[in-house]
């Protein structure tokens, strides 16, 4: 199949539903630009994980319904069937990335585990004090923290590569950093924030010239374009199934056979041994099993093979062409909007766009978009050193997949415009209501909040109400916003100050740099202010948020951190 039929592709994803028609109408008619599409769902957080096609979902179900058995362990028919499908999947991955042998394909639970495996086996053994590890500043934490731990243990030194103006790894800088002490070079083929393909061929060649091991993070690459590990000639290549339409909990560590042979095992247990005895040394299994201790994610691995088949069926070149159109369309539309800041030159190579909106907190934009049914990411994107490098506290990231459409991008842009320009009057609080709110200085309690929310239907309207409430929060002074008052676990900044009167009643003041969080703080403080420690401990916050229809705001996701705020209040009052 050469030309890409986006509707046909999209229909394979049950979670995406069928709202593309109403979004299409919205995009084409534009008779009333302030009209949001009811029940819209536009998923633009594919860099975090993609949705799953029917073939992947069905594969899971078929495995558990028809041939669930452990692999490699039994002589019965079910086990043989499960083992055959499991090993077939390994073969499919081998072909997909053009590895030489299935011995070079190790199942992990994701890219992260792959980095930890290498850091704890090979890397541990080749590093001496003073040896150097080169990583780039745009790496995901998964490709930073294992090396930091390793460097500490082995007294090795981490050298950090900067970026050029396009946001790619700076090759000139690399030439200056690399030397005979460089033992490991690890970098992403594509940054998960900037979406630029790094010049990894040149990096690998130069690293080889000094005898360094090369480790390539392919997590953001494999879904978007073909990868050939033999042509790259890297030593290791890592990725996760869930970012390429496959299941979560499955990843691949590709490693050159000779290197894998030379490495000690990572985890020990069943499956990774040939012989265990108390009288002789344990003999490990051959590759790839030496690195696969314990029962693997059998259903996930088999379903992953379906995801690969699915991508192949639609063809990488057709997918790339469609994604190229999305990149151009989205980049151009964003660039034409006022107050949008990009951080690097030129459009990205994969459909991942990072930006900030001047005058708006990233978290406010993301949650306002969420109220229109649009899922994007805000925050540091597990790339805090990159944020620091770009002098950002965080940013917004739109990441598209091949099922996204031009109409969805238009809807996203139209909603973003509404949010930024304040066309949606209820999102930008008008001054009259704000002044009235300021005059109502009476402390709100949880009953007031419940009365206010109980009749509001839909997240979009509740979101508006939260934004209105944000005006009621008395802001903290700069001196109150101390490090001590900072609440950890929020991606925006939030502070909490507690006081207690002579009757042992607690009063809280809080603040945040994000408006949505200020609104949520009003709701949380209404539940806890003016109460004793016992009343605070006994207050059922989950029931309260469920009654308000805001349960999703209490999720342990670090996104908005409401749970972290509640936990801090409970911890502060626990000893009383
Ligand atoms: N590397 C990159 C570039 C990523 O984007 C991610 C995930 O977002 C990872 C590594 C870690 O992947 P996982 O969480 O699936 O192990």
Coordinates of C-alpha atoms and ligand atoms in Angstrom, one line a residue:
X1 CA 0.0 0.0 0.0
X2 CA 1.7 3.2 -1.1
X3 CA -0.8 6.1 -0.6
X4 CA -1.8 6.4 3.0
X5 CA -5.4 6.3 3.9
X6 CA -5.6 8.0 7.2
X7 CA -9.2 7.2 7.9
X8 CA -8.5 3.5 7.3
X9 CA -5.5 3.6 9.6
X10 CA -7.5 5.5 12.2
X11 CA -10.4 3.1 12.2
X12 CA -8.2 0.4 13.6
X13 CA -8.0 2.3 16.9
X14 CA -11.1 1.8 19.0
X15 CA -10.2 4.4 21.6
X16 CA -10.1 7.2 19.1
X17 CA -13.8 6.7 18.4
X18 CA -15.5 8.4 15.7
X19 CA -15.5 12.1 16.4
X20 CA -13.4 12.9 13.4
X21 CA -16.7 13.8 11.5
X22 CA -17.7 16.5 14.0
X23 CA -14.1 17.8 14.1
X24 CA -14.1 17.9 10.4
X25 CA -17.3 19.9 10.3
X26 CA -15.9 22.3 12.9
X27 CA -12.7 22.8 10.9
X28 CA -14.6 23.3 7.6
X29 CA -17.6 25.3 8.6
X30 CA -16.0 27.7 11.2
X31 CA -19.4 29.5 11.3
X32 CA -19.1 30.0 15.0
X33 CA -15.5 29.9 16.0
X34 CA -16.3 29.9 19.7
X35 CA -18.3 26.7 19.5
X36 CA -16.4 23.8 20.8
X37 CA -17.1 20.3 19.5
X38 CA -19.0 18.4 22.2
X39 CA -17.4 15.0 23.1
X40 CA -14.3 15.9 21.0
X41 CA -11.3 13.8 21.7
X42 CA -8.0 14.7 20.0
X43 CA -5.0 12.7 21.2
X44 CA -1.8 14.6 20.7
X45 CA 0.3 13.0 23.4
X46 CA 1.8 10.2 21.2
X47 CA 5.3 10.9 22.3
X48 CA 4.3 9.6 25.7
X49 CA 2.5 6.5 24.3
X50 CA 0.5 5.8 21.2
X51 CA -3.0 4.3 21.2
X52 CA -3.4 0.7 20.3
X53 CA -4.9 -0.8 17.1
X54 CA -7.4 -3.7 17.2
X55 CA -4.9 -6.2 16.1
X56 CA -2.8 -5.5 19.2
X57 CA -5.8 -5.6 21.5
X58 CA -7.2 -8.7 19.9
X59 CA -3.8 -10.4 20.1
X60 CA -3.8 -10.0 23.9
X61 CA -7.2 -11.4 24.2
X62 CA -6.6 -14.3 21.9
X63 CA -3.4 -15.2 23.8
X64 CA -5.2 -15.4 27.2
X65 CA -8.3 -17.0 25.8
X66 CA -6.7 -19.6 23.5
X67 CA -3.1 -20.4 24.3
X68 CA -2.0 -18.9 27.6
X69 CA 1.0 -20.9 28.9
X70 CA 4.5 -20.1 30.0
X71 CA 7.2 -20.1 27.4
X72 CA 10.3 -22.4 27.0
X73 CA 9.3 -24.4 30.0
X74 CA 7.0 -27.3 29.3
X75 CA 6.5 -30.0 26.7
X76 CA 2.8 -29.5 26.4
X77 CA 1.0 -28.2 23.3
X78 CA 0.0 -24.8 24.8
X79 CA 3.5 -24.0 25.9
X80 CA 4.8 -25.0 22.5
X81 CA 2.3 -22.7 20.8
X82 CA 3.0 -19.8 23.2
X83 CA 6.8 -20.3 22.7
X84 CA 6.5 -20.4 19.0
X85 CA 4.6 -17.1 18.9
X86 CA 6.9 -15.5 21.4
X87 CA 10.0 -16.4 19.4
X88 CA 8.4 -15.5 16.1
X89 CA 7.9 -12.0 17.6
X90 CA 11.7 -11.9 18.3
X91 CA 12.3 -12.8 14.7
X92 CA 9.9 -10.0 13.6
X93 CA 11.8 -7.4 15.7
X94 CA 15.1 -8.7 14.3
X95 CA 13.8 -8.1 10.7
X96 CA 12.2 -4.8 11.6
X97 CA 15.5 -3.2 12.7
X98 CA 17.7 -5.4 10.5
X99 CA 19.7 -7.1 13.3
X100 CA 22.0 -10.0 12.3
X101 CA 20.6 -12.6 14.6
X102 CA 17.8 -13.2 17.1
X103 CA 20.5 -13.6 19.7
X104 CA 20.9 -9.8 19.5
X105 CA 17.3 -9.1 20.5
X106 CA 16.7 -9.0 24.2
X107 CA 13.2 -8.5 25.6
X108 CA 13.0 -5.8 28.3
X109 CA 10.1 -4.0 29.9
X110 CA 11.0 -0.9 28.1
X111 CA 13.8 1.4 26.9
X112 CA 14.4 2.4 30.5
X113 CA 15.2 -1.1 31.6
X114 CA 17.5 -1.5 28.6
X115 CA 19.7 1.4 29.8
X116 CA 19.8 0.0 33.3
X117 CA 20.8 -3.4 31.9
X118 CA 23.8 -2.0 30.0
X119 CA 24.8 0.3 32.9
X120 CA 24.8 -2.5 35.4
X121 CA 26.5 -5.2 33.3
X122 CA 28.8 -4.1 30.5
X123 CA 29.4 -0.5 31.6
X124 CA 30.1 -1.5 35.1
X125 CA 32.9 -3.7 34.0
X126 CA 34.6 -1.4 31.5
X127 CA 34.9 1.8 33.5
X128 CA 37.8 2.8 35.5
X129 CA 38.1 6.0 37.6
X130 CA 38.5 9.0 35.3
X131 CA 37.0 7.3 32.3
X132 CA 34.4 9.4 30.4
X133 CA 30.8 8.9 29.4
X134 CA 29.4 11.3 26.8
X135 CA 25.7 12.1 26.7
X136 CA 23.8 14.9 25.2
X137 CA 21.9 17.6 27.1
X138 CA 18.7 16.7 25.3
X139 CA 18.5 13.1 26.6
X140 CA 15.5 11.7 28.4
X141 CA 16.1 11.0 32.1
X142 CA 16.1 7.2 31.2
X143 CA 19.4 7.9 29.4
X144 CA 20.9 10.2 32.0
X145 CA 20.2 8.8 35.5
X146 CA 21.6 5.3 35.0
X147 CA 24.8 6.9 33.9
X148 CA 24.9 9.3 36.8
X149 CA 24.5 6.3 39.2
X150 CA 27.2 4.4 37.3
X151 CA 29.6 7.4 37.2
X152 CA 29.2 7.7 41.0
X153 CA 30.0 4.1 41.6
X154 CA 32.9 3.9 39.2
X155 CA 34.3 7.4 39.6
X156 CA 33.8 8.0 35.9
X157 CA 33.1 11.4 34.5
X158 CA 30.0 12.4 32.6
X159 CA 30.6 14.9 29.7
X160 CA 27.6 16.7 28.3
X161 CA 27.1 17.6 24.7
X162 CA 25.3 20.7 23.7
X163 CA 23.0 21.3 20.7
X164 CA 23.3 23.4 17.5
X165 CA 20.7 26.1 16.6
X166 CA 18.4 23.5 15.0
X167 CA 18.3 21.5 18.3
X168 CA 20.4 18.7 17.0
X169 CA 23.5 17.4 18.9
X170 CA 26.4 19.7 18.1
X171 CA 29.0 17.7 16.1
X172 CA 31.7 20.3 16.5
X173 CA 31.2 20.1 20.3
X174 CA 31.4 16.3 20.1
X175 CA 34.7 16.4 18.3
X176 CA 36.1 18.5 21.1
X177 CA 34.7 16.3 23.8
X178 CA 35.7 12.9 22.5
X179 CA 39.1 11.5 23.4
X180 CA 40.9 8.3 24.4
X181 CA 39.3 8.4 27.8
X182 CA 35.8 8.2 26.3
X183 CA 34.4 4.7 27.0
X184 CA 30.7 5.2 26.4
X185 CA 28.7 7.5 24.1
X186 CA 25.0 7.5 24.5
X187 CA 22.4 9.6 22.8
X188 CA 18.9 9.6 21.4
X189 CA 18.4 9.2 17.7
X190 CA 15.5 11.7 18.1
X191 CA 14.9 14.0 21.1
X192 CA 11.5 13.5 22.7
X193 CA 11.1 17.2 23.1
X194 CA 12.6 18.8 20.0
X195 CA 11.7 16.1 17.5
X196 CA 15.0 16.5 15.6
X197 CA 17.0 13.6 14.2
X198 CA 20.5 13.7 15.6
X199 CA 23.6 13.0 13.4
X200 CA 24.1 9.6 15.0
X201 CA 25.9 8.1 12.1
X202 CA 28.8 10.6 12.5
X203 CA 28.6 10.2 16.3
X204 CA 28.9 6.4 16.1
X205 CA 31.8 6.6 13.6
X206 CA 33.8 9.0 15.7
X207 CA 33.0 7.0 18.9
X208 CA 34.2 3.8 17.2
X209 CA 37.5 5.5 16.2
X210 CA 38.4 5.9 19.9
X211 CA 37.0 2.5 20.8
X212 CA 34.0 3.8 22.8
X213 CA 30.8 1.8 23.1
X214 CA 27.8 3.5 21.4
X215 CA 24.3 3.3 22.9
X216 CA 21.4 4.7 20.9
X217 CA 18.0 5.6 22.4
X218 CA 15.5 4.8 19.6
X219 CA 12.4 5.3 21.7
X220 CA 11.1 8.2 19.6
X221 CA 12.5 7.0 16.3
X222 CA 11.1 3.5 15.7
X223 CA 7.5 4.5 15.2
X224 CA 8.3 7.2 12.6
X225 CA 10.9 5.9 10.2
X226 CA 12.8 2.6 9.4
X227 CA 15.8 1.8 11.5
X228 CA 18.7 -0.4 10.3
X229 CA 21.1 -1.2 13.2
X230 CA 23.6 -2.8 10.9
X231 CA 23.8 0.3 8.7
X232 CA 24.1 2.5 11.8
X233 CA 26.8 0.1 13.2
X234 CA 25.9 1.1 16.8
X235 CA 26.7 -1.3 19.6
X236 CA 23.3 -1.0 21.3
X237 CA 19.9 0.3 20.2
X238 CA 17.0 0.5 22.6
X239 CA 13.2 1.2 22.3
X240 CA 9.8 0.6 23.8
X241 CA 6.9 -1.1 22.1
X242 CA 4.2 1.2 23.5
X243 CA 5.4 4.2 21.5
X244 CA 4.9 2.4 18.3
X245 CA 1.3 1.2 18.7
X246 CA 2.4 -1.8 20.7
X247 CA 1.6 -2.7 24.4
X248 CA 3.2 -1.2 27.5
X249 CA 5.7 -3.3 29.5
X250 CA 7.6 -4.6 26.5
X251 CA 10.9 -3.2 25.2
X252 CA 13.8 -4.2 23.1
X253 CA 17.5 -4.1 23.7
X254 CA 19.5 -4.7 20.6
X255 CA 23.1 -5.4 21.2
X256 CA 25.9 -6.7 19.0
X257 CA 26.3 -10.4 19.7
X258 CA 30.0 -10.3 20.7
X259 CA 29.3 -7.6 23.2
X260 CA 26.3 -9.3 24.7
X261 CA 28.4 -12.6 24.9
X262 CA 31.0 -10.7 26.9
X263 CA 28.6 -9.2 29.4
X264 CA 27.6 -10.8 32.7
X265 CA 23.9 -11.4 33.3
X266 CA 21.7 -8.5 34.6
X267 CA 19.1 -10.2 36.7
X268 CA 19.3 -13.8 37.9
X269 CA 16.6 -16.5 38.2
X270 CA 14.7 -18.9 36.0
X271 CA 15.2 -19.0 32.2
X272 CA 18.6 -17.4 32.2
X273 CA 20.5 -20.5 33.3
X274 CA 21.6 -23.8 31.8
X275 CA 22.7 -25.5 35.0
X276 CA 22.3 -24.6 38.6
X277 CA 24.1 -26.6 41.3
X278 CA 25.4 -26.1 44.8
X279 CA 28.5 -28.0 43.9
X280 CA 29.6 -26.3 40.7
X281 CA 29.3 -22.8 39.4
X282 CA 26.0 -22.0 37.8
X283 CA 26.1 -22.0 34.0
X284 CA 24.2 -19.3 32.2
X285 CA 21.9 -19.8 29.2
X286 CA 23.0 -18.8 25.7
X287 CA 21.9 -15.5 24.2
X288 CA 19.3 -14.1 24.2
X289 CA 18.0 -15.9 27.2
X290 CA 21.0 -15.1 29.4
X291 CA 19.4 -11.6 29.9
X292 CA 15.8 -12.7 30.3
X293 CA 15.4 -13.9 33.9
X294 CA 11.9 -14.9 35.0
X295 CA 8.6 -15.1 33.2
X296 CA 8.5 -12.4 30.5
X297 CA 5.5 -10.4 29.3
X298 CA 4.5 -13.1 26.9
X299 CA 1.1 -11.7 25.8
X300 CA 2.8 -8.3 25.3
X301 CA 5.6 -9.6 23.2
X302 CA 3.3 -11.5 20.9
X303 CA 1.0 -8.4 20.6
X304 CA 4.1 -6.3 19.8
X305 CA 4.7 -8.5 16.8
X306 CA 1.2 -7.5 15.6
X307 CA 2.0 -3.8 16.0
X308 CA 5.1 -4.3 13.8
X309 CA 3.0 -6.1 11.2
X310 CA 0.5 -3.3 11.4
X311 CA 3.1 -0.6 10.7
X312 CA 4.6 -2.7 7.9
X313 CA 1.1 -3.2 6.4
X314 CA 0.5 0.5 6.1
X315 CA 4.2 1.1 5.1
X316 CA 6.7 3.3 6.7
X317 CA 7.2 5.6 3.7
X318 CA 3.4 6.3 3.5
X319 CA 3.2 6.9 7.3
X320 CA 6.2 9.3 7.0
X321 CA 4.6 11.2 4.2
X322 CA 1.4 11.7 6.1
X323 CA 3.3 12.7 9.2
X324 CA 5.4 15.1 7.2
X325 CA 2.2 16.9 6.1
X326 CA 1.0 17.1 9.8
X327 CA 4.4 18.5 10.8
X328 CA 4.3 21.3 8.2
X329 CA 0.6 22.1 8.8
X330 CA 0.9 22.3 12.6
X331 CA 4.3 24.2 12.6
X332 CA 3.0 26.8 10.1
X333 CA -0.3 27.3 12.1
X334 CA 1.5 27.7 15.4
X335 CA 4.1 30.0 13.9
X336 CA 1.3 32.3 12.7
X337 CA -0.1 32.7 16.1
X338 CA 0.9 35.5 18.4
X339 CA 3.1 34.9 21.4
X340 CA 4.2 31.4 20.5
X341 CA 7.8 30.7 21.3
X342 CA 9.8 27.9 19.7
X343 CA 13.3 27.2 21.0
X344 CA 15.2 25.9 18.0
X345 CA 15.3 26.8 14.3
X346 CA 13.3 25.0 11.6
X347 CA 10.5 22.4 11.8
X348 CA 11.0 19.1 13.6
X349 CA 11.8 15.8 11.7
X350 CA 9.2 13.8 13.5
X351 CA 5.7 15.1 14.5
X352 CA 6.8 16.4 17.9
X353 CA 6.5 20.2 18.5
X354 CA 7.6 21.9 21.6
X355 CA 6.7 25.5 22.4
X356 CA 5.6 28.0 25.1
X357 CA 2.9 30.6 25.0
X358 CA 4.0 34.0 26.4
X359 CA 2.0 35.2 29.3
X360 CA 0.4 31.8 29.9
X361 CA 1.5 29.0 32.2
X362 CA 2.1 25.8 30.3
X363 CA -0.1 23.9 32.7
X364 CA -3.0 26.3 32.2
X365 CA -2.8 25.9 28.4
X366 CA -2.7 22.1 28.7
X367 CA -5.6 21.9 31.1
X368 CA -7.7 24.4 29.1
X369 CA -7.1 22.3 26.0
X370 CA -8.1 19.3 27.9
X371 CA -11.4 21.0 28.6
X372 CA -11.9 21.1 24.8
X373 CA -11.1 17.4 24.6
X374 CA -7.5 17.8 23.4
X375 CA -4.7 15.8 25.1
X376 CA -1.3 17.4 24.9
X377 CA 1.6 17.4 27.5
X378 CA 3.0 20.2 29.6
X379 CA 6.0 20.1 31.9
X380 CA 9.6 19.0 31.6
X381 CA 9.0 15.9 29.5
X382 CA 11.5 13.9 31.5
X383 CA 14.2 16.1 30.1
X384 CA 15.0 18.5 33.0
X385 CA 18.6 19.2 31.8
X386 CA 17.3 20.2 28.4
X387 CA 14.8 22.6 30.1
X388 CA 17.7 24.1 32.1
X389 CA 19.8 24.4 28.9
X390 CA 17.0 26.2 27.2
X391 CA 16.2 28.3 30.3
X392 CA 12.7 27.0 30.5
X393 CA 10.8 25.8 33.6
X394 CA 8.8 23.6 31.2
X395 CA 7.0 23.7 27.9
X396 CA 4.1 22.4 25.9
X397 CA 4.5 19.4 23.6
X398 CA 2.2 18.4 20.8
X399 CA 3.2 14.9 19.6
X400 CA 1.3 13.4 16.7
X401 CA 0.9 10.0 15.2
X402 CA -0.1 8.7 11.9
X403 CA -3.8 8.5 12.9
X404 CA -4.0 12.3 13.5
X405 CA -5.6 14.4 10.9
X406 CA -5.3 17.9 9.5
X407 CA -8.8 18.6 10.9
X408 CA -7.7 17.6 14.3
X409 CA -4.7 20.0 14.1
X410 CA -7.1 22.8 12.9
X411 CA -9.4 22.1 15.9
X412 CA -6.4 22.2 18.2
X413 CA -5.2 25.5 16.7
X414 CA -8.7 27.0 16.9
X415 CA -9.0 26.0 20.6
X416 CA -5.5 27.3 21.4
X417 CA -6.4 30.6 19.7
X418 CA -9.5 30.9 21.8
X419 CA -7.6 30.2 25.0
X420 CA -4.8 32.7 24.2
X421 CA -7.0 35.5 22.9
X422 CA -9.6 35.0 25.5
X423 CA -12.5 34.6 23.0
X424 CA -13.9 32.0 25.3
X425 CA -15.0 34.7 27.9
X426 CA -15.5 32.2 30.7
X427 CA -11.9 31.0 30.5
X428 CA -10.5 34.5 30.8
X429 CA -12.2 35.8 33.9
X430 CA -13.8 39.2 33.3
X431 CA -12.8 42.0 35.7
X432 CA -16.3 42.6 37.1
X433 CA -16.7 39.1 38.4
X434 CA -13.1 39.1 39.7
X435 CA -13.8 42.3 41.7
X436 CA -17.0 40.9 43.1
X437 CA -15.1 37.8 44.1
X438 CA -12.4 39.8 45.8
X439 CA -15.1 41.6 47.9
X440 CA -16.5 38.2 49.1
X441 CA -13.7 37.5 51.5
X442 CA -15.7 35.0 53.5
X443 CA -13.8 31.7 53.7
X444 CA -15.4 29.2 51.3
X445 CA -16.0 25.8 52.8
X446 CA -16.5 22.4 51.1
X447 CA -20.3 22.7 51.1
X448 CA -20.1 26.0 49.2
X449 CA -17.9 24.4 46.6
X450 CA -20.2 21.4 46.3
X451 CA -23.2 23.6 45.8
X452 CA -21.3 25.5 43.2
X453 CA -20.2 22.4 41.2
X454 CA -23.1 19.9 41.7
X455 CA -25.1 21.1 38.8
X456 CA -22.3 21.7 36.4
X457 CA -22.1 19.1 33.6
X458 CA -19.0 18.2 31.6
X459 CA -15.3 18.8 32.1
X460 CA -15.3 21.9 29.9
X461 CA -17.7 23.7 32.2
X462 CA -16.1 22.5 35.4
X463 CA -12.8 23.7 34.0
X464 CA -14.3 27.2 33.5
X465 CA -15.5 27.1 37.1
X466 CA -12.1 26.2 38.4
X467 CA -10.6 29.1 36.4
X468 CA -13.1 31.4 37.9
X469 CA -12.3 30.1 41.4
X470 CA -8.6 30.8 40.8
X471 CA -9.4 34.5 41.2
X472 CA -10.5 33.9 44.8
X473 CA -7.2 32.7 46.0
X474 CA -5.3 35.2 48.0
X475 CA -1.8 35.3 46.6
X476 CA 1.2 34.6 48.8
X477 CA 3.9 37.2 49.2
X478 CA 7.3 36.6 47.7
X479 CA 8.8 35.9 51.1
X480 CA 6.1 33.3 51.8
X481 CA 7.0 31.5 48.6
X482 CA 10.0 29.9 50.3
X483 CA 11.8 26.7 49.5
X484 CA 10.3 25.3 52.7
X485 CA 6.7 26.1 51.5
X486 CA 7.3 24.6 48.1
X487 CA 5.2 21.5 47.3
X488 CA 7.2 18.8 45.5
X489 CA 5.4 16.6 43.1
X490 CA 3.7 19.4 41.0
X491 CA 5.0 20.2 37.6
X492 CA 4.0 23.8 38.2
X493 CA 5.3 25.7 41.2
X494 CA 3.0 25.5 44.3
X495 CA 3.5 26.7 47.8
X496 CA 1.6 26.0 51.1
X497 CA 1.8 27.9 54.3
X498 CA 0.1 26.5 57.4
X499 CA -0.8 28.3 60.7
X500 CA -2.6 27.1 63.7
X501 CA -4.5 29.3 66.3
X502 CA -4.8 28.9 70.0
X503 CA -7.8 26.6 69.6
X504 CA -5.7 24.3 67.5
X505 CA -7.6 25.2 64.3
X506 CA -5.6 25.1 61.1
X507 CA -5.5 27.8 58.4
X508 CA -3.8 27.4 55.1
X509 CA -2.7 29.7 52.5
X510 CA -1.4 28.5 49.2
X511 CA -0.3 29.8 45.8
X512 CA 0.8 28.6 42.4
X513 CA 2.2 30.0 39.2
X514 CA -0.5 28.1 37.2
X515 CA -4.0 29.4 37.3
X516 CA -5.6 26.0 37.1
X517 CA -3.7 25.0 40.2
X518 CA -4.8 28.2 42.0
X519 CA -8.4 27.2 41.2
X520 CA -7.9 23.7 42.5
X521 CA -6.1 25.1 45.6
X522 CA -9.3 27.1 46.4
X523 CA -11.2 23.8 46.3
X524 CA -8.7 21.9 48.4
X525 CA -8.3 24.7 51.0
X526 CA -12.1 25.0 51.3
X527 CA -12.0 21.4 52.5
X528 CA -9.3 21.9 55.1
X529 CA -9.3 25.5 56.3
X530 CA -10.7 26.2 59.8
X531 CA -10.5 22.5 60.8
X532 CA -8.7 20.6 63.6
X533 CA -6.0 18.1 62.8
X534 CA -8.5 15.2 63.5
X535 CA -11.1 16.7 61.1
X536 CA -8.4 17.2 58.4
X537 CA -7.2 13.6 58.8
X538 CA -10.7 12.2 58.6
X539 CA -11.9 14.3 55.7
X540 CA -12.6 12.1 52.7
X541 CA -11.0 14.0 49.9
X542 CA -11.7 11.3 47.3
X543 CA -15.4 11.5 48.0
X544 CA -15.3 15.3 47.9
X545 CA -13.6 15.3 44.5
X546 CA -15.8 12.6 43.2
X547 CA -18.9 14.6 44.2
X548 CA -17.4 17.6 42.4
X549 CA -16.8 15.5 39.3
X550 CA -13.1 16.2 39.6
X551 CA -11.8 12.8 40.4
X552 CA -9.3 12.9 37.5
X553 CA -7.7 15.9 39.2
X554 CA -6.7 13.7 42.1
X555 CA -4.8 11.2 40.0
X556 CA -1.4 10.4 41.3
X557 CA 0.0 11.7 37.9
X558 CA 2.5 14.4 38.6
X559 CA 0.7 16.6 36.1
X560 CA -1.2 18.9 38.4
X561 CA 0.0 17.7 41.8
X562 CA -3.3 18.2 43.7
X563 CA -2.6 14.9 45.4
X564 CA 0.8 16.2 46.5
X565 CA -0.9 19.3 48.0
X566 CA -3.4 17.1 49.9
X567 CA -0.6 14.9 51.1
X568 CA 1.4 17.8 52.3
X569 CA -1.6 19.2 54.3
X570 CA -2.2 15.8 55.8
X571 CA 1.4 15.3 56.7
X572 CA 1.7 18.8 58.2
X573 CA -1.3 18.1 60.5
X574 CA -0.5 14.4 61.3
X575 CA 1.5 15.0 64.4
X576 CA -1.2 17.1 66.1
Ligands
LIG1 N1 13.9 7.7 25.7 C1 13.1 8.6 25.2 C2 13.6 9.5 24.1 C3 11.7 8.6 25.5 O1 10.9 9.5 24.9 C4 11.3 7.8 26.5 C5 9.9 7.8 27.0 O2 9.2 8.8 26.9 C6 12.2 6.9 27.1 C7 13.5 6.9 26.7 C8 11.8 5.9 28.2 O3 10.9 5.0 27.7 P1 10.1 4.0 28.6 O4 9.4 4.8 29.7 O5 9.1 3.3 27.7 O6 11.1 3.0 29.2

